Amino acid sequence: MNNPELLLPVGTRDMLESAINNGADAVYYGVPHWNARGRTEDFSFEDVEEMIRYARLRGVKTYLAMNILIFEREIQELPEFLERLIALKPDAFIIQDIGLARLIKAISPEQEIHASTQMTLASSEAVNLVKDIGFSRAVLARELSTKQIAQIKSLTDLELEVFIHGALCVSYSGQCLTSENFGGRSANRGQCAQSCRLPYRIFVDGKEWKDPKARYLFSTRDLCALPKLEELREIGVESLKVEGRLKSPEYVAAVSHAYRKALEILSEKGYKENAECANGNAAELTAQDLEPLEVLFSRGLNTGWLDGVNHQELVDGSFSNHHGEFIGTVVQVDRNGVIVELEDKPVPCTLLPGDGILFEEYRAEPEPRQTGSRLYKATFANRAGKSQVRLEFGREFNLRKVSYGMKAYRNDSPALEKELHKTFTDKSFAKHIPVCMTLEGKIGEPLKLTICESTKAVADETRTVTVEGAILEASRNEVAPDALQAIAKKELSGLSATAYILDKLEIKLPANAFLPGKVLRTLRQEAVQAFDEKRLQWKELAPSADNGRAFLHSVASSTSMVAGNPDKATGTPKNRRTITVLVRRPEQIDALQGLDIDKVIMDFDWGVKYDEPLERIHKLGFEAGIATLRIHKPSENHYIKQILTLMPEFALVRNLGSLALLKDSGIPMVGDYSLNATNSASYDWLLAQGLEKLHPSWDLNSTQLFDLLKNIDGSKLELALHQYMPAFHSEYCAFARALTTGRRFPECKKICTQHKVEILDHKGERHFLQSDAECRNTLFVGKPQSALKLLPRLIAQNVSSYRLELLDEEPESVRRKIDIYTQAIRGKLDIDTAISKAGVEEKYGLSEGQLFNQSVWQDRKKGC
């Protein structure tokens, strides 16, 4: 059976040693300045090189995360940086940006690259499509069940990596613009502000919905896949990944230890063919193994999406921060302490003096009431068949702040952290590779020392070195074999400062051999140094910045702007400007009659048929298109089959899986912003897959957009001049979670079709919650974004395709709004007047969004 790799996060040097000492097979950390955790410590090139060396000597792989989108000006400056970085010989890069992946492969074809979860890979079609770029592994979207993971595994030969522990995002990774829309910080650029963890107010059909368990409606619990470990192992998942580069070294120690122990239990069971392994392994871990997972950092642990969709379990809703291990409920408070009725679980929690205890009362308004203190004493008892604990605190703690019914948590433990701290500070915990040594020689000939890994045969030259030392001299007296062995072992076992530990020593020397300590020490040092170099040998990567620059030049040459015939009066291209309107309700179609537009895209909710609306669009004289879903997962090809059956004039493609399925269909395709194209190298590849036009990622501001247009054909770019920006797109249904007790469809009774839900954020702005045909939610920003100010410059750059996206507007509003934009695009209405009129039409006003945001988040550190 497959023995999966255990992959741990590293944000500091202490975290590296913590992960390695506690059982990691591989670690990952961010490329300085270019990774999805902008708040982590930036390492220098020297740091990166030394950390790779440290890990490789101990048999641990190193993956460098460069998992953000790269803008055009940046990618042109990256070849030299990448050449230097690849020269450090990492095991692999974790990449989100398609253009960056291609650039790395151009600089060094032998460099291994892994497709980040930020690429939103959720089907075998998507995984296999990116294989052609050169990816050898895909980090799957976290929203997949084990059944879906198994389906993907059966249909691809790429390695698969799956998240097993840590924070979950409410949004599909790579599809979240929440931080950008609400705070000007892009998650696709490593600056996530965790806006999903903030409290929100919910309005249903215009009235506020007050529920203490829905205040933090989008803050997910944390993932713990220990109960699913055996299943993932049976599926054949190659890598099990832990989230947490912003966590502590103690957290890394606890998680590494628990999962390594669990994997060893499973491996032993598999070896013995023990039938009990089908029941999972979590029960065989001790409370000492499991408690740290909750106490050090937890918002409540569950299996996430691995067991399938369960909207009620995924989000607690009453809090969003670390709460730790749930102890129980307060049943009595007196002048000396608090009595808590314990949660019913197989092993009661451990409570130590000094532990942090949090008490909390949940309520919709005002904010939940909290208090807490350090524990002085805990006394367990059983009263009337109920397990209880009496908690006592220091005199400074005001017990009057604790009341009946409050929930109690253990959210800190200095004693526990102290023990975990030792695993990466105490040298006795350091990981060492067991080695065998053979000391041999003849009198008058050089003394020889051979060293090899204990797990390898001595004859394995890839892991064996032999060094020669001084000429072996004879002793005046014969030495007993045991004494000779003791002398040699004393000097040769001094390996504490190295990556090794002596496992077996073989002596092949004459009885009268003379072994000076200094000679043996020198021989040992030379052997270890040679063994280090042997173990550090790596495949030849031969990175070349020149090859990278040549690749970018070829991309720019093949995709550069093809100017149309200029208008004699203005000097700008006079290509026909195509206007496409995206509708989300069939009744919006008739409002388009007689308007000066060209195409209509249908993007309907669950259960709405497309055949009749398609015919209505044709009767109005427009081309009809159908949008794919934002996400494509296993067993969801029915939606693609509908497109293939109806054969519209074009399809709006929103994910790589749908692109793979439609590329040979003969249906013209337009790529949407969710494909995250931000540079010419990604544009070039996506267009080569059969897209006729492509909308750039919404991570670009206007400066970055026009930087891109310098190196691509503007006629291949489509831009939405009007759109309700999507904050996030989620497998989790907030409708079902807040308004029903349903775990999934159909238990929710499709509540989203019965009510309109708006979300009020911390700034007092309202946003619209919508569902799609697979019950996934999108939160749309209440103020639509208008790019009308950019229209003259876009026209000058040969951009001739413009899109106008509707949400739930009534037909009368649709007609007025589209007419304003079409007049501006056709040059019949000046831009300022059009913007003014468009703003009047919007319920919550009009926004310029991030397109005109030129600020750069300051909490970023330049690396190297």
Short mmCIF file of N, CA, C and O in Angstrom, two decimals, residues 34 66-76 78 96-97 99-100 103 188-189 676-680 682 700:
data_model
loop_
_atom_site.label_atom_id
_atom_site.label_comp_id
_atom_site.label_asym_id
_atom_site.label_seq_id
_atom_site.Cartn_x
_atom_site.Cartn_y
_atom_site.Cartn_z
N TRP A 34 7.34 36.36 -2.95
CA TRP A 34 6.51 35.80 -4.02
C TRP A 34 5.73 34.58 -3.54
O TRP A 34 5.79 33.53 -4.15
N MET A 66 5.64 29.38 -4.53
CA MET A 66 5.61 30.63 -5.29
C MET A 66 4.21 30.75 -5.88
O MET A 66 4.01 30.97 -7.06
N ASN A 67 3.24 30.62 -4.98
CA ASN A 67 1.86 30.35 -5.36
C ASN A 67 1.00 31.61 -5.39
O ASN A 67 -0.02 31.71 -4.69
N ILE A 68 1.42 32.59 -6.18
CA ILE A 68 0.63 33.80 -6.39
C ILE A 68 0.59 34.12 -7.88
O ILE A 68 1.32 33.54 -8.67
N LEU A 69 -0.28 35.05 -8.23
CA LEU A 69 -0.35 35.52 -9.61
C LEU A 69 0.77 36.53 -9.86
O LEU A 69 1.11 37.32 -8.98
N ILE A 70 1.32 36.50 -11.07
CA ILE A 70 2.44 37.36 -11.44
C ILE A 70 1.98 38.33 -12.53
O ILE A 70 1.41 37.91 -13.54
N PHE A 71 2.24 39.62 -12.31
CA PHE A 71 1.83 40.62 -13.29
C PHE A 71 2.87 40.75 -14.40
O PHE A 71 4.01 40.28 -14.28
N GLU A 72 2.47 41.39 -15.49
CA GLU A 72 3.31 41.43 -16.68
C GLU A 72 4.67 42.07 -16.44
O GLU A 72 5.70 41.52 -16.84
N ARG A 73 4.69 43.20 -15.78
CA ARG A 73 5.97 43.87 -15.55
C ARG A 73 6.87 43.00 -14.68
O ARG A 73 8.08 42.96 -14.87
N GLU A 74 6.27 42.27 -13.75
CA GLU A 74 7.04 41.41 -12.85
C GLU A 74 7.63 40.20 -13.56
O GLU A 74 8.79 39.84 -13.34
N ILE A 75 6.83 39.57 -14.41
CA ILE A 75 7.33 38.35 -15.06
C ILE A 75 8.50 38.65 -15.98
O ILE A 75 9.39 37.82 -16.17
N GLN A 76 8.52 39.87 -16.53
CA GLN A 76 9.64 40.25 -17.39
C GLN A 76 10.93 40.43 -16.60
O GLN A 76 12.02 40.33 -17.16
N LEU A 78 11.68 38.52 -13.82
CA LEU A 78 11.92 37.35 -12.99
C LEU A 78 13.02 36.38 -13.44
O LEU A 78 13.50 35.59 -12.62
N GLN A 96 0.99 28.74 -8.70
CA GLN A 96 -0.38 29.06 -9.11
C GLN A 96 -0.44 29.57 -10.54
O GLN A 96 -1.32 29.18 -11.30
N ASP A 97 0.48 30.43 -10.92
CA ASP A 97 0.40 31.16 -12.18
C ASP A 97 0.91 30.30 -13.34
O ASP A 97 2.05 29.82 -13.33
N GLY A 99 1.68 31.22 -16.37
CA GLY A 99 2.81 31.86 -17.04
C GLY A 99 4.11 31.64 -16.28
O GLY A 99 5.17 31.39 -16.89
N LEU A 100 4.06 31.73 -14.96
CA LEU A 100 5.24 31.49 -14.15
C LEU A 100 5.72 30.05 -14.29
O LEU A 100 6.92 29.79 -14.38
N LEU A 103 7.54 29.75 -17.46
CA LEU A 103 8.84 30.43 -17.40
C LEU A 103 9.86 29.57 -16.66
O LEU A 103 11.01 29.45 -17.09
N ASN A 188 -4.81 36.44 -3.88
CA ASN A 188 -4.00 35.86 -4.96
C ASN A 188 -2.60 36.47 -5.03
O ASN A 188 -1.80 36.08 -5.88
N ARG A 189 -2.35 37.43 -4.13
CA ARG A 189 -1.02 38.04 -4.08
C ARG A 189 -0.41 37.91 -2.68
O ARG A 189 0.50 38.64 -2.31
N ASN A 676 -7.80 33.40 -14.23
CA ASN A 676 -6.70 34.10 -13.56
C ASN A 676 -5.50 34.36 -14.46
O ASN A 676 -4.35 34.10 -14.09
N ALA A 677 -5.76 34.92 -15.63
CA ALA A 677 -4.67 35.32 -16.53
C ALA A 677 -4.22 36.74 -16.18
O ALA A 677 -5.01 37.68 -16.22
N THR A 678 -2.94 36.89 -15.82
CA THR A 678 -2.42 38.21 -15.43
C THR A 678 -1.16 38.59 -16.18
O THR A 678 -0.62 39.67 -15.96
N ASN A 679 -0.67 37.72 -17.07
CA ASN A 679 0.55 38.04 -17.83
C ASN A 679 0.48 37.39 -19.20
O ASN A 679 -0.35 36.53 -19.47
N SER A 680 1.36 37.83 -20.09
CA SER A 680 1.33 37.37 -21.48
C SER A 680 1.61 35.88 -21.60
O SER A 680 1.08 35.21 -22.51
N SER A 682 0.73 33.43 -19.49
CA SER A 682 -0.49 32.68 -19.19
C SER A 682 -1.53 32.92 -20.27
O SER A 682 -2.26 31.99 -20.67
N LEU A 700 -5.86 42.46 -11.49
CA LEU A 700 -5.15 43.55 -12.17
C LEU A 700 -5.82 44.89 -11.91
O LEU A 700 -7.04 45.02 -12.00
#
